Short mmCIF file of C-alpha atoms in Angstrom, two decimals:
data_model
loop_
_atom_site.label_atom_id
_atom_site.label_comp_id
_atom_site.label_asym_id
_atom_site.label_seq_id
_atom_site.Cartn_x
_atom_site.Cartn_y
_atom_site.Cartn_z
CA MET A 185 -14.89 5.95 -6.30
CA ILE A 186 -11.24 5.20 -5.26
CA ARG A 187 -9.30 8.24 -4.03
CA THR A 188 -5.93 8.69 -2.34
CA LEU A 189 -4.99 9.84 1.24
CA ALA A 190 -1.98 11.51 2.70
CA LEU A 191 -1.53 9.10 5.58
CA ALA A 192 -1.61 5.37 6.35
CA GLY A 193 -5.38 5.80 7.36
CA LEU A 194 -7.72 8.59 7.48
CA ALA A 195 -6.59 12.01 8.58
CA LEU A 196 -8.71 15.08 9.63
CA THR A 197 -9.44 17.19 6.59
CA GLN A 198 -11.20 20.46 6.55
CA ASN A 199 -12.14 23.27 4.11
CA ALA A 200 -12.40 26.31 6.23
CA ALA A 201 -14.34 28.33 3.91
CA ALA A 202 -17.32 25.87 3.68
CA GLN A 203 -16.70 24.09 7.10
CA ASN A 204 -16.82 20.67 5.39
CA LEU A 205 -15.11 18.17 7.53
CA LEU A 206 -14.06 14.52 6.99
CA VAL A 207 -13.22 13.15 10.55
CA PRO A 208 -11.70 9.71 11.08
CA ILE A 209 -12.93 7.87 14.06
CA PRO A 210 -9.62 6.93 15.97
CA ALA A 211 -8.87 3.77 17.92
CA PRO A 212 -9.54 3.98 21.68
CA ASP A 213 -6.56 4.88 23.90
CA GLY A 214 -4.54 1.92 24.81
CA VAL A 215 -5.80 -0.17 21.88
CA ASP A 216 -2.81 -1.49 19.95
CA VAL A 217 -4.17 -2.41 16.47
CA PRO A 218 -2.49 -1.49 13.10
CA ARG A 219 -5.61 0.14 12.11
CA PHE A 220 -9.00 0.68 13.83
CA ARG A 221 -11.40 -1.32 11.69
CA ALA A 222 -14.85 -0.12 12.38
CA ALA A 223 -18.08 1.24 10.81
CA GLY A 224 -20.25 4.10 12.11
CA THR A 225 -23.98 2.94 12.29
CA ALA A 226 -25.73 5.83 14.07
CA ILE A 227 -24.96 9.63 14.78
CA ASN A 228 -26.45 12.31 17.08
CA ALA A 229 -28.31 15.40 16.06
CA ASP A 230 -25.41 17.73 15.30
CA GLY A 231 -22.91 15.11 14.20
CA SER A 232 -20.59 15.46 17.30
CA ALA A 233 -21.05 11.82 18.46
CA VAL A 234 -20.98 8.51 16.59
CA THR A 235 -21.68 4.88 17.58
CA GLY A 236 -20.85 1.78 15.50
CA ASP A 237 -19.52 -1.59 15.33
CA ILE A 238 -15.88 -2.87 15.33
CA ALA A 239 -14.48 -5.19 12.81
CA ASN A 240 -11.18 -6.26 14.51
CA ARG A 241 -12.59 -9.80 15.14
CA GLY A 242 -10.42 -12.09 17.07
CA GLY A 243 -8.18 -9.21 18.21
CA PRO A 244 -8.19 -6.94 21.20
CA THR A 245 -11.25 -4.97 20.07
CA THR A 246 -14.69 -6.48 19.21
CA GLY A 247 -18.15 -5.41 19.69
CA SER A 248 -19.21 -1.63 19.43
CA PHE A 249 -17.78 1.89 20.00
CA PHE A 250 -18.94 5.28 20.99
CA TRP A 251 -17.08 8.39 19.82
CA ARG A 252 -17.56 12.09 20.83
CA ARG A 253 -15.65 14.83 19.21
CA GLY A 254 -12.98 16.14 21.58
CA ASP A 255 -13.39 13.18 23.94
CA GLY A 256 -12.12 10.36 21.77
CA THR A 257 -13.31 6.81 21.24
CA ARG A 258 -14.24 4.20 24.00
CA ILE A 259 -15.36 0.61 23.73
CA ILE A 260 -19.00 -0.08 24.90
CA GLY A 261 -19.07 -2.71 27.67
CA PRO A 262 -18.72 -5.33 28.89
CA GLY A 263 -21.63 -5.18 31.35
CA PRO A 264 -22.54 -7.12 34.45
CA PHE A 265 -22.71 -11.00 34.27
CA GLY A 266 -20.72 -11.15 31.13
CA LEU A 267 -23.14 -9.10 29.06
CA GLU A 268 -21.77 -7.94 25.68
CA ILE A 269 -23.04 -5.71 22.96
CA THR A 270 -23.01 -7.40 19.53
CA ALA A 271 -24.38 -4.51 17.52
CA ALA A 272 -25.03 -0.78 18.17
CA THR A 273 -28.28 -0.08 16.30
CA ASP A 274 -29.17 3.52 17.35
CA LEU A 275 -28.04 6.63 19.08
CA ALA A 276 -30.31 9.26 20.65
CA ALA A 277 -30.30 12.44 18.91
CA ASP A 278 -29.16 14.25 22.07
CA GLY A 279 -26.15 11.69 22.23
CA SER A 280 -27.13 10.27 25.61
CA VAL A 281 -28.07 6.73 24.85
CA VAL A 282 -26.80 3.94 22.57
CA VAL A 283 -29.21 0.95 22.05
CA GLY A 284 -28.62 -2.35 20.31
CA ARG A 285 -28.33 -6.07 20.36
CA GLY A 286 -26.71 -7.82 23.19
CA LEU A 287 -25.71 -11.27 24.47
CA LEU A 288 -25.87 -12.73 27.94
CA PRO A 289 -23.89 -16.10 28.47
CA PRO A 290 -24.30 -18.64 27.28
CA ASP A 291 -26.60 -17.42 24.50
CA LEU A 292 -29.36 -15.32 25.41
CA HIS A 293 -29.98 -12.50 23.01
CA VAL A 294 -31.20 -9.36 24.83
CA PRO A 295 -31.96 -5.61 24.12
CA VAL A 296 -29.19 -3.41 25.59
CA ARG A 297 -28.84 0.24 26.47
CA TRP A 298 -25.57 2.19 27.21
CA THR A 299 -24.86 5.58 28.64
CA GLU A 300 -21.60 7.24 29.42
CA ALA A 301 -22.45 7.41 33.12
CA GLY A 302 -24.17 4.08 33.69
CA GLY A 303 -22.34 1.78 31.19
CA LEU A 304 -23.82 -1.19 29.45
CA GLU A 305 -26.97 -2.87 30.80
CA ASP A 306 -29.58 -5.10 29.45
CA ILE A 307 -33.35 -4.03 29.17
CA PRO A 308 -35.13 -6.55 31.23
CA LEU A 309 -37.95 -8.10 29.20
CA PRO A 310 -41.44 -8.92 30.26
CA PRO A 311 -42.41 -12.51 30.93
CA ILE A 312 -43.95 -12.91 27.50
CA ALA A 313 -40.63 -12.33 25.73
CA LEU A 314 -38.05 -15.05 25.08
CA ASP A 315 -35.42 -12.87 23.70
CA GLY A 316 -35.08 -9.50 22.03
CA ALA A 317 -33.11 -6.66 20.30
CA ALA A 318 -33.35 -2.94 20.51
CA LEU A 319 -34.06 -1.46 17.04
CA ASN A 320 -34.19 2.38 17.67
CA VAL A 321 -34.29 5.04 20.40
CA ASN A 322 -36.15 8.39 20.44
CA ALA A 323 -34.46 11.77 20.47
CA ASN A 324 -33.93 12.01 24.09
CA GLY A 325 -33.33 8.42 25.00
CA SER A 326 -36.53 7.75 26.91
CA VAL A 327 -38.27 5.50 24.50
CA THR A 328 -36.81 2.25 22.82
CA LEU A 329 -38.37 0.21 20.12
CA ILE A 330 -37.73 -3.54 20.74
CA LEU A 331 -38.31 -6.53 18.62
CA VAL A 332 -38.88 -9.63 20.67
CA THR A 333 -39.78 -13.25 20.31
CA VAL A 334 -42.98 -14.31 22.15
CA GLU A 335 -44.58 -17.66 22.77
CA ASP A 336 -48.38 -18.41 23.13
CA ASP A 337 -50.13 -20.98 25.16
CA GLN A 338 -49.69 -23.54 22.29
CA LEU A 339 -45.98 -22.87 22.40
CA VAL A 340 -46.23 -21.26 18.92
CA GLN A 341 -43.51 -18.53 18.65
CA SER A 342 -43.80 -15.26 16.77
CA ASP A 343 -42.30 -11.75 16.70
CA ALA A 344 -43.76 -8.73 18.42
CA LEU A 345 -42.90 -5.01 18.79
CA LEU A 346 -42.55 -3.43 22.09
CA LEU A 347 -41.85 0.13 23.32
CA HIS A 348 -39.86 0.43 26.54
CA ILE A 349 -40.85 3.79 28.01
CA GLU A 350 -38.81 5.21 30.74
CA GLY A 351 -40.99 5.53 33.91
CA ARG A 352 -43.76 3.46 32.38
CA GLY A 353 -42.38 0.22 31.37
CA PHE A 354 -43.44 -1.85 28.26
CA LEU A 355 -46.18 -1.07 25.71
CA ARG A 356 -46.98 -3.59 23.02
CA VAL A 357 -47.37 -2.38 19.47
CA GLU A 358 -50.65 -4.11 18.67
CA VAL A 359 -51.13 -4.88 14.97
CA GLU A 360 -53.73 -7.62 14.87
CA ASP A 361 -56.64 -5.39 14.15
CA LEU A 362 -55.71 -4.28 10.62
CA GLY A 363 -59.00 -5.43 8.96
CA ARG A 364 -57.38 -8.48 7.44
CA PRO A 365 -56.08 -11.72 9.08
CA VAL A 366 -52.48 -11.58 10.32
CA VAL A 367 -50.31 -14.63 10.04
CA ASP A 368 -48.45 -16.07 13.02
CA THR A 369 -45.10 -14.77 12.34
CA GLY A 370 -45.98 -11.22 13.64
CA PRO A 371 -44.23 -8.00 12.41
CA ARG A 372 -41.07 -8.32 10.42
CA PRO A 373 -37.74 -6.95 11.59
CA GLY A 374 -37.82 -3.94 9.41
CA ALA A 375 -39.44 -1.43 11.97
CA THR A 376 -38.54 2.09 13.05
CA LEU A 377 -39.60 4.72 15.57
CA SER A 378 -40.08 8.44 15.03
CA GLY A 379 -37.84 10.89 16.78
CA ASP A 380 -40.45 11.91 19.27
CA GLY A 381 -41.11 8.22 20.20
CA ARG A 382 -44.77 8.42 19.36
CA THR A 383 -45.05 6.70 16.01
CA VAL A 384 -43.95 3.18 14.88
CA PHE A 385 -43.65 2.11 11.25
CA GLY A 386 -43.34 -1.55 10.24
CA VAL A 387 -44.43 -4.39 7.95
CA ILE A 388 -46.79 -7.11 8.88
CA GLU A 389 -47.47 -10.26 6.98
CA THR A 390 -51.12 -11.03 6.39
CA THR A 391 -53.03 -13.65 4.42
CA GLU A 392 -53.30 -11.01 1.62
CA GLY A 393 -49.56 -10.29 1.48
CA PHE A 394 -47.28 -7.90 3.23
CA ALA A 395 -48.92 -4.87 4.72
CA PRO A 396 -46.96 -1.73 5.74
CA PHE A 397 -48.44 0.04 8.73
CA ARG A 398 -48.12 3.01 11.01
CA TRP A 399 -48.94 2.87 14.76
CA THR A 400 -49.52 5.37 17.42
CA GLU A 401 -50.73 4.74 21.02
CA LYS A 402 -53.70 6.91 20.41
CA SER A 403 -54.80 5.61 17.05
CA GLY A 404 -53.51 2.10 17.00
CA ALA A 405 -52.25 0.49 13.76
CA GLU A 406 -53.41 1.46 10.26
CA VAL A 407 -52.40 -0.03 6.90
CA LEU A 408 -50.48 2.36 4.59
CA GLU A 409 -51.93 2.04 1.04
CA GLY A 410 -49.76 1.79 -1.96
CA SER A 411 -49.02 4.93 -4.06
CA GLY A 412 -46.63 6.50 -6.35
CA GLY A 413 -46.15 3.36 -8.35
CA ILE A 414 -45.33 1.29 -5.17
CA ASP A 415 -47.71 -1.49 -4.28
CA ALA A 416 -48.22 -1.95 -0.60
CA PRO A 417 -47.22 -5.71 -0.57
CA SER A 418 -43.89 -4.79 -2.21
CA VAL A 419 -42.84 -2.76 0.90
CA ARG A 420 -40.53 -4.96 2.89
CA GLU A 421 -39.09 -2.67 5.67
CA PHE A 422 -38.97 0.72 7.36
CA ASN A 423 -35.44 1.93 8.42
CA ALA A 424 -35.94 5.49 9.70
CA ALA A 425 -38.63 8.10 10.37
CA SER A 426 -38.69 11.92 10.85
CA ALA A 427 -38.91 13.52 14.26
CA ASP A 428 -42.59 13.84 14.07
CA GLY A 429 -43.55 10.70 12.15
CA SER A 430 -44.77 12.69 9.04
CA VAL A 431 -42.00 11.01 6.99
CA ALA A 432 -40.56 7.42 6.83
CA VAL A 433 -38.08 5.75 4.57
CA GLY A 434 -37.26 2.08 3.75
CA VAL A 435 -37.14 -0.61 1.24
CA PHE A 436 -39.44 -2.03 -1.24
CA TRP A 437 -39.15 -4.84 -3.96
CA ASP A 438 -39.08 -3.63 -7.53
CA GLY A 439 -38.71 -6.46 -10.18
CA GLY A 440 -36.43 -8.38 -7.78
CA LEU A 441 -34.29 -5.41 -6.83
CA ARG A 442 -34.43 -3.79 -3.31
CA ARG A 443 -34.96 -0.12 -3.82
CA GLY A 444 -35.51 2.87 -1.51
CA PHE A 445 -38.65 4.71 -0.87
CA ARG A 446 -39.88 7.87 0.93
CA TRP A 447 -43.35 7.81 2.47
CA THR A 448 -45.03 11.08 3.46
CA GLU A 449 -48.17 11.83 5.46
CA SER A 450 -49.35 14.12 2.56
CA GLY A 451 -48.23 12.23 -0.51
CA GLY A 452 -47.88 8.49 0.55
CA PHE A 453 -45.08 6.37 -1.04
CA GLU A 454 -42.68 7.48 -3.70
CA PRO A 455 -39.50 5.56 -5.13
CA LEU A 456 -36.39 7.49 -4.56
CA PRO A 457 -34.84 8.14 -8.03
CA ASP A 458 -31.46 7.11 -9.32
CA GLY A 459 -28.95 9.79 -10.07
CA PRO A 460 -27.32 10.52 -13.44
CA PHE A 461 -24.27 8.27 -12.45
CA ASP A 462 -25.54 6.25 -9.49
CA ARG A 463 -28.31 3.91 -8.45
CA PHE A 464 -29.83 5.12 -5.20
CA GLY A 465 -30.41 1.68 -3.70
CA GLU A 466 -31.99 1.12 -0.10
CA ALA A 467 -33.03 4.00 1.96
CA ILE A 468 -31.35 3.59 5.20
CA ASP A 469 -31.72 6.83 7.21
CA CYS A 470 -33.20 10.24 7.06
CA SER A 471 -32.79 13.64 8.82
CA ALA A 472 -35.35 14.88 11.52
CA ASP A 473 -37.22 16.79 8.88
CA GLY A 474 -37.13 13.85 6.39
CA GLU A 475 -35.60 16.11 3.70
CA VAL A 476 -32.22 14.38 3.53
CA VAL A 477 -32.13 10.56 2.91
CA VAL A 478 -29.00 8.25 2.70
CA SER A 479 -28.47 4.99 0.94
CA GLY A 480 -25.01 3.54 1.40
CA GLY A 481 -23.26 5.30 -1.40
CA SER A 482 -25.88 8.08 -2.28
CA LEU A 483 -27.70 11.15 -0.83
CA TRP A 484 -30.99 12.45 -1.78
CA THR A 485 -32.75 15.84 -1.15
CA PRO A 486 -35.94 17.31 -2.77
CA VAL A 487 -33.81 20.16 -4.14
CA ASP A 488 -30.91 18.14 -5.81
CA GLY A 489 -32.28 14.62 -6.18
CA THR A 490 -29.80 11.75 -5.85
CA ARG A 491 -26.05 12.36 -5.75
CA SER A 492 -23.04 10.24 -4.98
CA PHE A 493 -21.12 10.44 -1.66
CA ALA A 494 -17.88 9.50 -3.40
CA ARG A 495 -18.21 12.29 -6.00
CA LEU A 496 -18.97 14.75 -3.43
CA ALA A 497 -15.99 13.70 -1.16
CA ASP A 498 -13.71 13.67 -4.29
CA ARG A 499 -14.65 17.36 -4.93
CA LEU A 500 -14.44 18.50 -1.21
CA PHE A 501 -11.45 16.53 0.06
CA PRO A 502 -8.72 16.33 -2.58
CA PHE A 503 -6.23 13.97 -1.00
CA THR A 504 -2.88 12.91 -2.30
CA GLY A 505 -0.78 10.09 -0.97
CA ASP A 506 -0.09 6.38 -0.91
CA VAL A 507 -3.35 5.03 0.67
CA GLU A 508 -6.60 4.58 -1.36
CA ILE A 509 -10.08 4.90 0.07
CA ASP A 510 -13.54 4.42 -1.22
CA THR A 511 -15.95 6.75 0.70
CA GLY A 512 -18.94 5.10 -0.83
CA ASP A 513 -20.78 3.62 2.30
CA MET A 514 -22.67 6.07 4.56
CA ARG A 515 -25.06 4.42 7.14
CA ALA A 516 -26.59 7.39 8.93
CA VAL A 517 -27.42 11.11 8.79
CA SER A 518 -27.62 13.56 11.68
CA ALA A 519 -30.91 15.17 12.64
CA ASP A 520 -29.96 18.43 11.13
CA GLY A 521 -29.02 16.78 7.82
CA ARG A 522 -25.43 17.93 7.69
CA THR A 523 -23.22 15.09 9.04
CA PHE A 524 -22.95 11.53 7.80
CA THR A 525 -21.37 8.47 9.20
CA GLY A 526 -20.34 5.08 7.80
CA HIS A 527 -17.14 3.46 6.80
CA ALA A 528 -14.50 3.65 4.23
CA PHE A 529 -12.70 0.94 2.35
CA VAL A 530 -9.01 1.55 2.78
CA ARG A 531 -6.26 -0.12 0.76
CA ASP A 532 -2.57 0.47 1.63
CA ASN A 533 0.59 -0.22 -0.51
CA VAL A 534 0.49 -4.02 0.46
CA ASN A 535 -3.20 -4.28 -0.59
CA ASP A 536 -4.33 -4.82 2.93
CA ILE A 537 -8.04 -3.72 2.68
CA THR A 538 -9.69 -2.62 5.93
CA THR A 539 -12.82 -0.54 6.97
CA GLU A 540 -12.39 2.63 8.82
CA ALA A 541 -15.19 4.63 10.51
CA PHE A 542 -15.51 8.32 9.93
CA ALA A 543 -17.92 11.26 9.85
CA MET A 544 -18.33 13.54 7.07
CA THR A 545 -19.97 17.08 7.42
CA LEU A 546 -21.26 18.85 4.48
CA GLU A 547 -22.54 22.44 4.82
CA ARG A 548 -26.13 22.92 3.45
CA ALA A 549 -24.82 25.68 1.08
CA CYS A 550 -22.40 23.36 -0.51
CA SER A 551 -24.52 20.20 -0.44
CA ASP A 552 -27.34 21.88 -2.18
CA ALA A 553 -25.17 22.22 -5.26
CA ASP A 554 -24.87 19.72 -8.20
CA PHE A 555 -21.32 18.20 -8.03
CA GLU A 556 -21.70 15.63 -10.80
CA PHE A 557 -19.52 15.56 -13.84
CA PRO A 558 -18.26 17.31 -16.03
CA ARG A 559 -15.88 18.51 -13.51
CA GLY A 560 -15.77 22.36 -13.23
CA VAL A 561 -18.84 23.01 -15.16
CA LEU A 562 -21.69 24.98 -13.50
CA SER A 563 -25.04 23.49 -14.09
CA HIS A 564 -28.40 25.42 -14.20
CA ARG A 565 -29.16 24.10 -10.77
CA ASP A 566 -25.93 25.32 -9.24
CA VAL A 567 -26.38 28.96 -10.49
CA THR A 568 -30.13 28.97 -9.42
CA THR A 569 -29.36 27.59 -5.95
CA PHE A 570 -26.59 30.20 -5.33
CA VAL A 571 -28.32 33.07 -6.81
CA GLU A 572 -31.33 32.41 -4.43
CA ARG A 573 -28.91 32.35 -1.56
CA TYR A 574 -27.13 35.44 -2.72
CA LEU A 575 -30.31 37.46 -3.20
CA GLY A 576 -31.38 36.35 0.26
CA SER A 577 -28.14 37.75 2.07
CA SER A 578 -26.70 40.41 -0.32
CA PRO A 579 -27.02 44.21 0.77
CA THR A 580 -28.07 44.84 -2.74
CA ALA A 581 -30.69 42.09 -2.75
CA ALA A 582 -33.51 44.62 -2.62
CA ARG A 583 -32.34 46.38 -5.60
CA LEU A 584 -31.73 43.22 -7.56
CA ALA A 585 -35.24 42.03 -6.64
CA GLU A 586 -36.91 45.14 -8.16
CA PRO A 587 -38.75 44.52 -11.43
CA PHE A 588 -36.73 47.18 -13.13
CA GLY A 589 -33.48 46.74 -11.06
CA SER A 590 -30.29 45.41 -12.70
CA ALA A 591 -27.26 43.67 -11.48
CA THR A 592 -24.06 45.59 -11.56
CA SER A 593 -20.71 44.11 -12.37
CA ALA A 594 -19.92 44.30 -8.76
CA ASP A 595 -23.04 42.26 -7.88
CA ILE A 596 -21.99 39.47 -10.38
CA ASP A 597 -18.36 39.57 -9.07
CA ARG A 598 -19.67 39.09 -5.49
CA PHE A 599 -21.92 36.33 -6.53
CA VAL A 600 -19.13 34.46 -8.15
CA ASP A 601 -16.89 34.93 -5.05
CA LEU A 602 -19.54 33.46 -2.94
CA PHE A 603 -20.19 30.58 -5.12
CA PHE A 604 -16.57 29.50 -5.16
CA GLU A 605 -16.18 30.09 -1.44
CA GLY A 606 -19.25 27.74 -0.93
CA CYS A 607 -18.00 25.13 -3.29
CA PRO A 608 -14.16 25.19 -3.63
CA GLY A 609 -12.55 23.21 -6.39
CA LEU A 610 -15.17 23.83 -9.11
#
């Protein structure tokens, strides 16, 4: 959805009542660019730190960035021996470590790790690996999931997944013993790590087709069977997992379309539904409890289903001005499920389209409401959600909950006041 902004670029906007925030990621100090063209790709637990990639190619800023609220933005790297980061793929939930893909001259692709104290460094690979890339890092930055290229005695190359564990070294994610022959290509790139660093989800190609799997050091690899209308061979990648590994999200093929799924330990696979106005698309990230899932332009929760980020932003941040923005591309959600990062497509008066990174915070009380059209009309779900919240916090909740109790006009007035405080603009 195209919206207008007050400044040439994003400006901090806040709704004080609900503490909803739209925060632009500014250019680093001393970087002279007309506009900081970047996209957030990962976010820490409480939404106070973001990492991502810079799109000012050919200019003074390339590579990746790290931003912390109150401290500003900094460029990641370079590291020793000409090491550069080419993509920031994940950020530890505690905000301590960024991991990603790196390049050592002239053309060696290596996994990289960055900290504020130690800077950018490569993760030295074991002798079996020819090159590699870091995919994910656990919550405290001590375990990194790495995709590597290995070569056997016959010089046949294939992919493999390794865990780099601080203080232990490397542990290979063995997936050969799945009860079916595995082809030589090894695990596919779409793999992910749980927040506690104990569970890996991925997809392996077997002679019977693609097979999604879950792996732990204790139990090894197990095939995840299809369910919920999703055949196991249609699963193509896992993109994120909950803190404890009980939930994972990713992509499956559905009639030639890439669609998002959510897998739970108790219920198996289920496709994430489209909203009334928007298609959900690919599941890219989820919160620590697996209850909030993002897909580019959409947000899904069990309570409210699928909703559009652009429609949420249009309601919560009513800008006016001479710069247009489409807030429809979120790439990550914080562990607490409240803050999202991605990039906006910005068009100024001379039709110069750029991308700008930002973080959007939505309070749970507001994000649990239905903001879809028609504008200004309360849906049944809106009222139900806020009545439940009201009864849980009102001094008169006990009386209202009694079988023969009744709501007074004062009760109703207070509920309406709370509703509009939580969701201004309705």
